[in-house]
Amino acid sequence: MVGCYFPADFQGEFVTQVSGKGVEGMANAPIQYSAINITFNAIPVWGYCHKRVGDNVLLIDRFNDKDCIRCFRLQRRSRNVIEMFAETFNRCYTLESAALASCSALNSTSILYRTKEIDGSATRREYCPIAGLYHFKYSVNNNSAVSLECNTFSSEFSNCPDGSILQLKFKRCNFEKRNVQYNCLGSWPGPNNSTYFALWDNDVNDGGPQYRCGLYYVDNKRGKTYMALSSDSSCTQDLDNATHGYETLILSKSLNQKKMPEYVITHVATFPKWAQGVWKESLIVNGTMTFTDLNGYNSYTFITVESNEETGRHIVYSKDQCEQSAFVCLLMRQRSENVLEFALGTINNPVSYQSDLCDDPYMDKRLWMTQSRIERVVESPCPITGQYVGRITDLSGMCAELSSNCNTREIMYFKVNDCESGELYEERTYLCLGQWEEDGVMYTYTMRNDTATNECFVGLIVNDEEIYIKEAGDHCTRNIDPKQQGMRLYKKGQCYGNSPSPAPTPMKPIPHNPIMRITTPRPRISGTTRISENAVSSSTLCRSTMSTTFMLLVAVVIAKVAFPYTLE
């Protein structure tokens, strides 16, 4: 039995624009936002999760003592941005069949911007898609008699020193000098080789948009980057393409002020042959490696000047997106055909080459960065074969299942369901990219198919009947004991398919009392899925304390967006 739920990546608190340019009849109103909460099984402002049909979901609510069913589709554009597709907000259906039929007529209706994570913590920013130091021209298409513009490449644009924040310094414009900061919330593919991006301006206090959406395009032939933003928080209003929008910028890369040291020019070495190629966040060509650290909000270029393939240690000249440079040791390991890891030494020399940078004392505190090959010649089978199940001890009544496919052994499935009813609450599919043994445990690097993100698992295979597994982040965090900290799973059956399951390779267990944990708890649903009358009354009471001005605005928005429903 499949339950109706929203995956953890969609859950959290969001806002969406409800007044201003992009909302019908409100073109001259200040831009206002409405809070949207996506829970495990509901979007309370629109209804409870009734049924999932492919990528679409039916939400059910009550209106005039009748069921009100509508079809939605939520498309995750980045970890902080969700695009909502619906037929229309003021129409719903009393019959499930009619609501299902409406799923074929969904249109993009709103953009949701994350304000809090699933656990209530602050939103995690993303590394800005346009990185480095630039100068730019600027113009505003606001149909006014006097256009605002900066018509020389004097203004400055960068994501320095924090790679998740864009810094714009307007200079020599026909308006006063000013500085603007944008927090980067994510990016996703756009039309004609352009890219959408989302920004958050937390200093807006004049009724303008706090959240911005735009397009950019990199023209390598001309050496320019073209960037345009919409006039509100939508990705469409006054935004045609990367060169035509409400605000447009033309970026030109700043000239490199730092000369490459003579030692680097005369001592270029090469990285190993097996490491050459395109990786998830890296590109290695001969002796040059570029790497984007999405967690640390930096990007680097490493040029190796001394290479020892036997030890895997390379002295490199490192330069980040802000032109900060130094000599440092880079340790590289091939974990499998499709996985490499590297770590940097604990000291560096910002001035000149230093022969002892790779000595043992400087390499004992390794923070590994894990990379997966993009163009894979061969696939890697998953380390488990069969169906394994177990109870999640810190989530009462919930069970987990980990299973493999006999015919495509590089695929691994993970499910969370109700132990008694079998109702499915979460389902994920992983592509195994490679695994290796280290310090008595096995690391498995995977790609999660629904989000195309990498995840690492650390496991212990006691025998063919018993395994332990624990999430280890996106860069295979060390010092995790899967038997003490992970989930304990027992074999239930063979792998999916016609072939019998070969036994996994036994590994020696480590002496700790086993416990099971789940790293992303799921609330268990019990009883009815309707909002109680008390909950509705409390919400109404809370709203009654708002200011009269805001209530008038909300009344207009609700009249146009939410009520009255057209029941069909």
Coordinates of C-alpha atoms in Angstrom, one line a residue:
M1 CA 0.0 0.0 0.0
V2 CA 1.5 3.3 -1.1
G3 CA 0.9 6.3 1.3
C4 CA 0.6 9.9 0.1
Y5 CA 3.5 11.9 1.4
F6 CA 5.9 14.6 0.4
P7 CA 9.6 13.6 0.4
A8 CA 11.9 15.3 3.0
D9 CA 13.5 17.4 0.3
F10 CA 10.2 19.2 -0.3
Q11 CA 9.3 19.7 3.4
G12 CA 9.9 23.0 5.2
E13 CA 8.7 26.5 5.3
F14 CA 8.5 28.6 2.2
V15 CA 7.1 31.9 0.9
T16 CA 5.5 32.8 -2.4
Q17 CA 4.5 36.1 -3.9
V18 CA 0.8 37.0 -3.5
S19 CA 0.8 40.7 -4.6
G20 CA 2.7 43.0 -6.9
K21 CA 3.6 43.0 -10.6
G22 CA 3.1 39.3 -11.3
V23 CA -0.3 39.0 -9.7
E24 CA -3.4 39.8 -11.7
G25 CA -5.0 43.1 -10.8
M26 CA -2.1 44.1 -8.4
A27 CA 0.5 45.5 -10.7
N28 CA 0.9 48.7 -8.6
A29 CA 0.8 47.1 -5.2
P30 CA 3.8 46.5 -3.1
I31 CA 5.2 43.0 -3.3
Q32 CA 3.9 40.9 -0.4
Y33 CA 4.5 37.2 0.4
S34 CA 2.4 34.4 1.9
A35 CA 3.9 31.7 4.1
I36 CA 3.6 28.1 2.8
N37 CA 4.3 25.2 5.0
I38 CA 4.9 21.8 3.4
T39 CA 4.6 19.0 6.0
F40 CA 5.0 15.3 5.7
N41 CA 1.5 14.8 4.3
A42 CA 0.0 18.2 3.7
I43 CA 0.3 21.7 2.4
P44 CA -2.2 23.1 4.9
V45 CA -3.2 26.2 2.9
W46 CA -4.2 23.9 0.0
G47 CA -5.1 20.6 1.6
Y48 CA -3.9 17.2 2.6
C49 CA -2.1 14.7 0.4
H50 CA -4.8 12.4 -0.9
K51 CA -3.1 10.5 -3.8
R52 CA 0.1 10.5 -5.8
V53 CA -0.1 9.8 -9.5
G54 CA 3.4 9.9 -11.0
D55 CA 4.8 13.4 -10.4
N56 CA 1.4 14.8 -9.7
V57 CA -0.4 14.9 -6.3
L58 CA -4.0 15.3 -5.4
L59 CA -4.7 17.5 -2.4
I60 CA -8.0 17.3 -0.6
D61 CA -9.7 19.9 1.5
R62 CA -13.3 20.7 2.7
F63 CA -15.4 23.5 1.3
N64 CA -19.1 24.0 2.1
D65 CA -19.1 20.5 3.7
K66 CA -17.9 18.9 0.4
D67 CA -14.6 17.4 -0.7
C68 CA -12.5 19.9 -2.6
I69 CA -9.8 18.0 -4.6
R70 CA -7.2 19.7 -6.8
C71 CA -4.2 18.4 -8.8
F72 CA -0.7 19.9 -8.2
R73 CA 2.8 19.2 -9.3
L74 CA 5.8 20.3 -7.3
Q75 CA 9.1 20.5 -9.2
R76 CA 12.2 21.0 -7.1
R77 CA 14.4 23.5 -9.0
S78 CA 17.1 23.6 -6.3
R79 CA 17.2 22.8 -2.6
N80 CA 15.7 26.2 -1.8
V81 CA 13.3 26.7 -4.8
I82 CA 10.2 24.8 -5.8
E83 CA 8.0 25.6 -8.8
M84 CA 4.3 24.9 -8.3
F85 CA 2.1 23.8 -11.2
A86 CA -1.7 23.8 -10.9
E87 CA -4.8 24.3 -13.1
T88 CA -6.0 27.3 -11.1
F89 CA -6.2 28.0 -7.4
N90 CA -9.9 28.9 -7.4
R91 CA -11.2 25.6 -8.9
C92 CA -11.5 22.2 -7.3
Y93 CA -13.4 19.0 -7.8
T94 CA -15.7 16.9 -5.7
L95 CA -14.9 13.7 -7.7
E96 CA -11.4 12.2 -7.7
S97 CA -11.7 11.2 -11.4
A98 CA -12.4 14.8 -12.4
A99 CA -9.4 16.0 -10.4
L100 CA -7.2 13.4 -12.0
A101 CA -8.3 14.5 -15.5
S102 CA -7.3 18.1 -14.7
C103 CA -3.7 17.0 -14.1
S104 CA -3.2 17.2 -17.9
A105 CA -3.9 20.9 -17.8
L106 CA -1.4 22.1 -15.2
N107 CA 0.4 25.4 -15.6
S108 CA 3.2 27.1 -13.7
T109 CA 1.5 29.2 -11.0
S110 CA 4.0 30.2 -8.4
I111 CA 7.6 29.9 -7.2
L112 CA 8.2 28.8 -3.6
Y113 CA 11.3 30.1 -1.8
R114 CA 12.5 28.2 1.2
T115 CA 12.8 30.2 4.5
K116 CA 13.4 27.3 6.9
E117 CA 14.7 23.7 6.7
I118 CA 12.6 20.7 7.6
D119 CA 14.0 20.9 11.2
G120 CA 13.2 24.6 11.6
S121 CA 16.8 25.7 11.1
A122 CA 17.8 28.6 8.8
T123 CA 17.9 28.1 5.1
R124 CA 21.3 26.9 3.8
R125 CA 22.6 29.2 1.0
E126 CA 24.0 27.7 -2.2
Y127 CA 27.3 28.4 -4.0
C128 CA 26.7 31.2 -6.5
P129 CA 26.6 30.0 -10.1
I130 CA 28.5 33.0 -11.4
A131 CA 31.9 32.9 -9.5
G132 CA 34.9 35.2 -9.6
L133 CA 35.7 38.8 -10.1
Y134 CA 34.0 40.9 -12.8
H135 CA 33.2 44.4 -13.9
F136 CA 29.8 45.1 -15.3
K137 CA 27.4 47.4 -17.2
Y138 CA 23.9 47.8 -16.0
S139 CA 20.5 49.1 -17.1
V140 CA 16.9 49.1 -15.8
N141 CA 13.9 48.7 -18.1
N142 CA 11.3 50.4 -16.0
N143 CA 9.6 52.5 -18.8
S144 CA 10.5 55.7 -17.0
A145 CA 11.5 59.0 -18.7
V146 CA 15.0 58.7 -17.2
S147 CA 16.6 55.3 -17.4
L148 CA 18.9 54.1 -14.7
E149 CA 22.1 52.7 -16.1
C150 CA 25.8 52.2 -15.7
N151 CA 27.2 52.4 -19.2
T152 CA 30.9 51.6 -18.5
F153 CA 32.6 48.5 -17.1
S154 CA 33.4 50.4 -13.9
S155 CA 31.0 48.6 -11.5
E156 CA 32.3 45.6 -9.6
F157 CA 30.6 42.1 -9.3
S158 CA 32.0 39.1 -7.3
N159 CA 31.1 36.3 -4.9
C160 CA 34.1 37.2 -2.7
P161 CA 35.0 36.5 0.0
D162 CA 31.9 34.3 0.7
G163 CA 31.1 32.3 -2.4
S164 CA 27.4 32.1 -1.5
I165 CA 26.8 35.9 -1.6
L166 CA 26.9 38.1 -4.7
Q167 CA 28.5 41.5 -4.1
L168 CA 27.5 44.3 -6.5
K169 CA 29.2 47.7 -6.2
F170 CA 27.7 50.3 -8.6
K171 CA 30.2 52.9 -9.8
R172 CA 30.1 55.7 -12.4
C173 CA 26.4 55.3 -12.9
N174 CA 23.7 58.0 -13.5
F175 CA 22.5 57.4 -9.9
E176 CA 24.3 57.5 -6.6
K177 CA 26.9 54.9 -5.7
R178 CA 25.5 51.9 -3.8
N179 CA 26.3 48.4 -2.8
V180 CA 23.9 45.5 -3.0
Q181 CA 24.2 42.0 -1.6
Y182 CA 22.3 38.9 -2.8
N183 CA 22.2 35.6 -1.1
C184 CA 22.3 32.8 -3.6
L185 CA 19.5 30.2 -3.3
G186 CA 20.2 27.9 -6.2
S187 CA 20.3 27.5 -10.0
W188 CA 18.8 25.2 -12.6
P189 CA 18.8 24.8 -16.4
G190 CA 17.0 27.3 -18.5
P191 CA 16.2 27.7 -22.2
N192 CA 18.8 27.9 -25.0
N193 CA 21.8 27.0 -22.9
S194 CA 21.0 29.7 -20.3
T195 CA 20.6 29.1 -16.6
Y196 CA 18.0 30.2 -14.1
F197 CA 19.2 31.5 -10.7
A198 CA 17.4 32.5 -7.5
L199 CA 18.5 35.3 -5.1
W200 CA 17.4 36.6 -1.7
D201 CA 17.9 40.3 -0.7
N202 CA 17.3 40.5 3.0
D203 CA 17.8 44.3 3.1
V204 CA 14.7 45.3 1.0
N205 CA 12.3 47.5 2.9
D206 CA 10.7 49.6 0.2
G207 CA 8.0 47.2 -1.0
G208 CA 10.3 45.7 -3.6
P209 CA 11.0 42.0 -4.1
Q210 CA 13.0 40.2 -1.5
Y211 CA 13.4 37.2 -3.7
R212 CA 14.6 37.5 -7.2
C213 CA 14.7 35.2 -10.2
G214 CA 16.8 35.6 -13.3
L215 CA 18.6 34.1 -16.3
Y216 CA 22.3 34.2 -17.2
Y217 CA 24.2 33.0 -20.2
V218 CA 28.0 32.7 -20.7
D219 CA 29.3 33.7 -24.1
N220 CA 32.8 32.2 -24.2
K221 CA 33.6 33.6 -27.6
R222 CA 33.0 37.2 -26.5
G223 CA 34.3 36.6 -23.0
K224 CA 31.0 38.1 -21.6
T225 CA 28.3 36.8 -19.2
Y226 CA 24.8 38.2 -19.8
M227 CA 22.4 38.3 -16.8
A228 CA 18.8 39.5 -16.5
L229 CA 16.3 39.6 -13.6
S230 CA 12.6 39.7 -13.5
S231 CA 10.8 42.7 -11.9
D232 CA 9.3 40.6 -9.1
S233 CA 9.7 37.2 -7.5
S234 CA 8.5 35.2 -10.4
C235 CA 10.7 33.8 -13.1
T236 CA 8.6 35.4 -15.9
Q237 CA 7.6 39.0 -15.2
D238 CA 9.5 41.3 -17.5
L239 CA 12.1 38.5 -18.1
D240 CA 12.4 37.4 -21.7
N241 CA 15.9 35.9 -21.7
A242 CA 19.4 36.4 -20.4
T243 CA 19.8 39.7 -22.4
H244 CA 16.3 41.2 -22.0
G245 CA 14.8 41.7 -18.5
Y246 CA 13.7 44.3 -16.0
E247 CA 17.3 44.6 -14.9
T248 CA 20.1 43.5 -17.2
L249 CA 23.9 43.2 -16.6
I250 CA 26.8 42.5 -18.9
L251 CA 29.7 41.0 -17.0
S252 CA 33.3 41.1 -18.1
K253 CA 35.9 39.0 -16.2
S254 CA 38.3 41.2 -14.3
L255 CA 41.9 41.1 -15.6
N256 CA 44.1 38.8 -13.5
Q257 CA 46.2 41.1 -11.3
K258 CA 48.4 38.3 -10.0
K259 CA 51.2 36.9 -12.1
M260 CA 51.7 33.2 -11.9
P261 CA 55.0 32.4 -10.0
E262 CA 57.9 31.6 -12.3
Y263 CA 58.4 28.3 -10.4
V264 CA 54.9 27.1 -11.5
I265 CA 55.5 28.0 -15.1
T266 CA 58.8 26.0 -15.2
H267 CA 57.7 23.0 -13.1
V268 CA 54.3 21.9 -14.4
A269 CA 53.8 18.2 -13.6
T270 CA 50.7 16.0 -14.3
F271 CA 48.0 14.3 -12.3
P272 CA 47.7 10.5 -12.7
K273 CA 46.2 9.1 -16.0
W274 CA 43.4 7.4 -14.2
A275 CA 42.3 10.8 -12.7
Q276 CA 41.9 12.6 -16.0
G277 CA 38.5 13.6 -17.1
V278 CA 35.2 15.2 -15.9
W279 CA 34.1 14.5 -12.3
K280 CA 31.0 15.7 -10.4
E281 CA 32.5 19.0 -9.1
S282 CA 36.0 18.7 -10.7
L283 CA 37.8 18.8 -14.1
I284 CA 41.2 17.3 -14.4
V285 CA 43.2 17.9 -17.5
N286 CA 46.9 17.0 -17.5
G287 CA 48.4 18.9 -14.5
T288 CA 45.5 21.2 -13.9
M289 CA 42.5 20.5 -11.7
T290 CA 39.5 22.8 -11.1
F291 CA 37.2 22.1 -8.1
T292 CA 34.0 23.7 -6.8
D293 CA 33.5 23.3 -3.1
L294 CA 29.7 23.6 -2.8
N295 CA 29.8 23.1 1.0
G296 CA 32.6 25.6 1.6
Y297 CA 31.4 28.1 -1.0
N298 CA 34.6 28.3 -2.9
S299 CA 36.1 27.2 -6.2
Y300 CA 39.7 26.4 -6.8
T301 CA 42.3 25.8 -9.6
F302 CA 45.1 23.5 -8.7
I303 CA 48.3 23.3 -10.8
T304 CA 50.6 20.5 -9.8
V305 CA 54.3 21.3 -9.7
E306 CA 55.5 18.0 -8.2
S307 CA 53.7 14.7 -8.6
N308 CA 54.3 11.4 -6.8
E309 CA 51.9 8.8 -8.2
E310 CA 53.2 6.1 -5.9
T311 CA 52.2 8.0 -2.7
G312 CA 49.4 10.0 -4.4
R313 CA 50.9 13.2 -3.0
H314 CA 51.1 16.3 -5.2
I315 CA 52.5 19.7 -4.4
V316 CA 50.1 22.2 -6.2
Y317 CA 49.8 25.9 -6.7
S318 CA 46.2 26.7 -5.6
K319 CA 44.1 29.7 -6.5
D320 CA 40.5 30.4 -5.5
Q321 CA 37.8 32.4 -7.3
C322 CA 38.9 35.5 -5.4
E323 CA 42.6 35.2 -6.7
Q324 CA 43.9 34.1 -3.3
S325 CA 46.8 31.7 -3.9
A326 CA 49.2 29.4 -2.1
F327 CA 51.4 26.3 -2.5
V328 CA 49.8 23.3 -0.7
C329 CA 49.9 19.5 -0.7
L330 CA 47.1 17.6 -2.5
L331 CA 46.7 13.9 -1.6
M332 CA 44.7 11.9 -4.2
R333 CA 43.3 8.4 -4.0
Q334 CA 41.5 6.2 -6.5
R335 CA 38.7 4.5 -4.5
S336 CA 37.1 2.7 -7.5
E337 CA 36.8 3.0 -11.3
N338 CA 34.4 5.9 -10.8
V339 CA 35.3 7.4 -7.5
L340 CA 38.3 9.5 -6.4
E341 CA 39.0 11.3 -3.1
F342 CA 41.4 14.1 -2.4
A343 CA 42.5 16.0 0.7
L344 CA 44.6 19.1 1.3
G345 CA 47.5 19.4 3.7
T346 CA 47.2 21.4 6.9
I347 CA 49.8 24.1 6.0
N348 CA 50.4 26.1 2.9
N349 CA 52.9 28.7 1.7
P350 CA 51.4 31.7 0.0
V351 CA 54.7 33.0 -1.3
S352 CA 56.8 30.2 -2.8
Y353 CA 57.3 26.5 -3.3
Q354 CA 58.1 24.5 -0.2
S355 CA 59.4 20.9 -0.5
D356 CA 58.1 19.6 2.8
L357 CA 54.4 20.5 2.3
C358 CA 53.5 16.8 1.8
D359 CA 55.4 15.5 4.8
D360 CA 53.4 13.2 7.2
P361 CA 53.0 15.8 10.0
Y362 CA 51.0 18.0 7.6
M363 CA 48.8 15.3 6.3
D364 CA 47.5 13.6 9.4
K365 CA 44.2 15.5 9.7
R366 CA 42.6 14.7 6.4
L367 CA 39.3 16.0 5.3
W368 CA 38.4 13.9 2.3
M369 CA 36.5 15.4 -0.7
T370 CA 34.7 12.6 -2.7
Q371 CA 34.1 12.9 -6.4
S372 CA 32.3 10.7 -8.9
R373 CA 33.1 10.3 -12.6
I374 CA 30.6 11.8 -14.9
E375 CA 31.4 9.8 -18.0
R376 CA 31.4 6.2 -16.7
V377 CA 32.7 3.4 -18.9
V378 CA 31.6 0.7 -16.5
E379 CA 29.1 0.7 -13.7
S380 CA 29.8 -0.5 -10.1
P381 CA 27.6 -3.1 -8.4
C382 CA 26.2 -2.3 -5.1
P383 CA 27.7 -4.1 -2.0
I384 CA 24.4 -5.6 -0.8
T385 CA 22.4 -8.2 -2.7
G386 CA 18.9 -9.2 -1.6
Q387 CA 16.2 -7.6 0.5
Y388 CA 17.0 -6.4 4.0
V389 CA 14.5 -5.0 6.6
G390 CA 14.6 -3.7 10.1
R391 CA 12.8 -1.6 12.6
I392 CA 13.6 2.1 13.0
T393 CA 14.0 2.2 16.8
D394 CA 13.8 6.0 17.2
L395 CA 10.6 6.2 15.1
S396 CA 8.0 4.0 16.7
G397 CA 6.2 1.7 14.3
M398 CA 8.3 2.4 11.3
C399 CA 10.4 0.0 9.3
A400 CA 13.1 0.4 6.7
E401 CA 13.9 -1.8 3.7
L402 CA 17.1 -1.9 1.7
S403 CA 17.1 -4.0 -1.5
S404 CA 18.9 -4.6 -4.7
N405 CA 18.2 -5.7 -8.3
C406 CA 19.5 -9.0 -9.6
N407 CA 19.7 -7.8 -13.2
T408 CA 21.0 -4.3 -12.6
R409 CA 23.2 -4.7 -9.6
E410 CA 24.3 -1.1 -9.6
I411 CA 20.8 -0.1 -8.5
M412 CA 19.8 0.0 -4.8
Y413 CA 16.3 0.8 -3.3
F414 CA 15.5 2.3 0.1
K415 CA 12.0 2.4 1.6
V416 CA 10.4 3.6 4.8
N417 CA 7.0 2.1 5.7
D418 CA 4.5 1.4 8.5
C419 CA 5.5 -1.9 10.1
E420 CA 1.9 -3.1 10.6
S421 CA 0.0 -1.8 7.6
G422 CA 2.9 -1.7 5.1
E423 CA 1.9 1.8 4.0
L424 CA 4.8 3.4 2.2
Y425 CA 6.0 6.8 3.4
E426 CA 9.3 7.2 1.5
E427 CA 11.0 5.6 -1.4
R428 CA 14.4 6.3 -2.9
T429 CA 16.5 4.8 -5.7
Y430 CA 20.3 5.0 -5.7
L431 CA 22.9 4.3 -8.4
C432 CA 26.0 2.8 -6.8
L433 CA 29.1 4.5 -8.1
G434 CA 31.8 2.6 -6.2
Q435 CA 32.8 1.2 -2.8
W436 CA 35.9 0.5 -0.8
E437 CA 36.9 -0.9 2.6
E438 CA 38.7 1.3 5.1
D439 CA 39.4 0.7 8.8
G440 CA 37.0 -2.3 9.0
V441 CA 34.0 -0.7 7.4
M442 CA 32.8 -0.3 3.8
Y443 CA 32.1 3.1 2.2
T444 CA 29.6 3.2 -0.7
Y445 CA 29.3 6.3 -2.9
T446 CA 26.0 6.7 -4.7
M447 CA 23.9 9.0 -6.7
R448 CA 20.3 9.6 -5.6
N449 CA 18.2 9.3 -8.8
D450 CA 15.4 11.7 -8.0
T451 CA 17.7 14.6 -7.0
A452 CA 20.9 13.7 -9.0
T453 CA 22.9 14.4 -5.8
N454 CA 25.6 12.2 -4.4
E455 CA 25.3 10.5 -1.0
C456 CA 27.8 8.3 0.8
F457 CA 26.9 5.4 3.1
V458 CA 29.2 3.6 5.6
G459 CA 28.2 0.0 6.3
L460 CA 29.2 -3.2 8.0
I461 CA 28.3 -6.5 6.5
V462 CA 28.4 -9.0 9.4
N463 CA 27.3 -11.9 7.2
D464 CA 24.7 -12.8 4.5
E465 CA 21.9 -12.3 7.0
E466 CA 22.9 -9.1 8.9
I467 CA 24.1 -5.7 7.9
Y468 CA 24.5 -2.2 9.5
I469 CA 24.3 1.0 7.5
K470 CA 24.6 4.8 8.2
E471 CA 24.5 7.9 6.1
A472 CA 27.9 9.6 5.8
G473 CA 27.1 12.8 4.0
D474 CA 28.1 13.8 0.4
H475 CA 31.9 13.5 1.0
C476 CA 32.1 10.2 3.0
T477 CA 32.6 11.5 6.5
R478 CA 35.0 9.3 8.5
N479 CA 34.9 8.2 12.1
I480 CA 31.4 6.8 11.9
D481 CA 30.6 3.5 13.5
P482 CA 27.7 2.0 11.6
K483 CA 27.1 -0.7 14.2
Q484 CA 26.8 1.8 17.0
Q485 CA 25.2 4.7 15.1
G486 CA 23.5 3.1 12.1
M487 CA 20.4 0.9 11.3
R488 CA 20.5 -2.8 11.9
L489 CA 18.9 -4.8 9.0
Y490 CA 18.2 -8.5 8.5
K491 CA 17.9 -10.4 5.2
K492 CA 14.3 -10.9 4.2
G493 CA 14.6 -12.4 0.7
Q494 CA 16.5 -12.4 -2.6
C495 CA 17.1 -9.5 -4.8
Y496 CA 14.5 -8.3 -7.3
G497 CA 14.7 -10.3 -10.6
N498 CA 15.1 -13.9 -11.6
S499 CA 18.6 -14.6 -10.5
P500 CA 19.5 -15.9 -7.0
S501 CA 21.3 -13.4 -4.7
P502 CA 25.0 -14.0 -4.3
A503 CA 26.2 -13.5 -0.7
P504 CA 27.8 -10.2 0.1
T505 CA 31.5 -10.2 1.2
P506 CA 31.6 -10.8 4.9
M507 CA 33.4 -8.2 7.0
K508 CA 34.6 -8.6 10.6
P509 CA 32.1 -6.8 13.0
I510 CA 33.4 -4.2 15.4
P511 CA 32.5 -4.7 19.1
H512 CA 29.7 -2.3 19.9
N513 CA 26.1 -2.9 21.0
P514 CA 23.9 -2.3 17.9
I515 CA 21.2 0.3 17.8
M516 CA 19.2 1.6 14.9
R517 CA 18.7 5.2 14.0
I518 CA 17.2 7.2 11.1
T519 CA 18.9 10.5 10.4
T520 CA 15.8 12.2 9.0
P521 CA 12.8 11.4 11.3
R522 CA 9.4 11.1 9.8
P523 CA 6.3 11.9 11.8
R524 CA 3.9 9.0 11.9
I525 CA 0.4 9.8 10.9
S526 CA -2.3 8.5 13.1
G527 CA -6.1 8.9 13.0
T528 CA -7.8 11.2 10.6
T529 CA -6.0 13.5 8.2
R530 CA -8.5 16.4 8.5
I531 CA -7.7 19.6 10.3
S532 CA -9.7 19.7 13.6
E533 CA -12.2 22.4 14.2
N534 CA -10.0 23.6 17.1
A535 CA -7.1 24.0 14.8
V536 CA -9.1 26.1 12.3
S537 CA -10.4 28.3 15.2
S538 CA -6.9 28.9 16.5
S539 CA -5.7 29.9 13.0
T540 CA -8.6 32.2 12.6
L541 CA -8.0 33.8 16.1
C542 CA -4.4 34.3 15.2
R543 CA -5.2 36.0 11.9
S544 CA -7.6 38.3 13.7
T545 CA -4.8 40.0 15.5
M546 CA -3.2 41.3 12.3
S547 CA -3.3 44.9 11.3
T548 CA -6.3 46.2 9.4
T549 CA -4.2 47.2 6.4
F550 CA -2.7 43.8 6.1
M551 CA -6.1 42.2 6.5
L552 CA -7.4 44.2 3.6
L553 CA -4.6 43.0 1.4
V554 CA -5.1 39.4 2.5
A555 CA -8.8 39.7 1.8
V556 CA -8.1 40.8 -1.8
V557 CA -5.6 38.0 -2.3
I558 CA -7.9 35.3 -0.8
A559 CA -10.8 36.5 -2.9
K560 CA -8.7 36.1 -6.1
V561 CA -6.6 33.1 -5.2
A562 CA -8.3 30.9 -2.7
F563 CA -12.1 31.6 -2.4
P564 CA -14.7 31.0 -3.5
Y565 CA -13.8 27.6 -4.9
T566 CA -15.6 26.5 -8.1
L567 CA -16.8 23.0 -7.3
E568 CA -17.1 20.8 -10.3

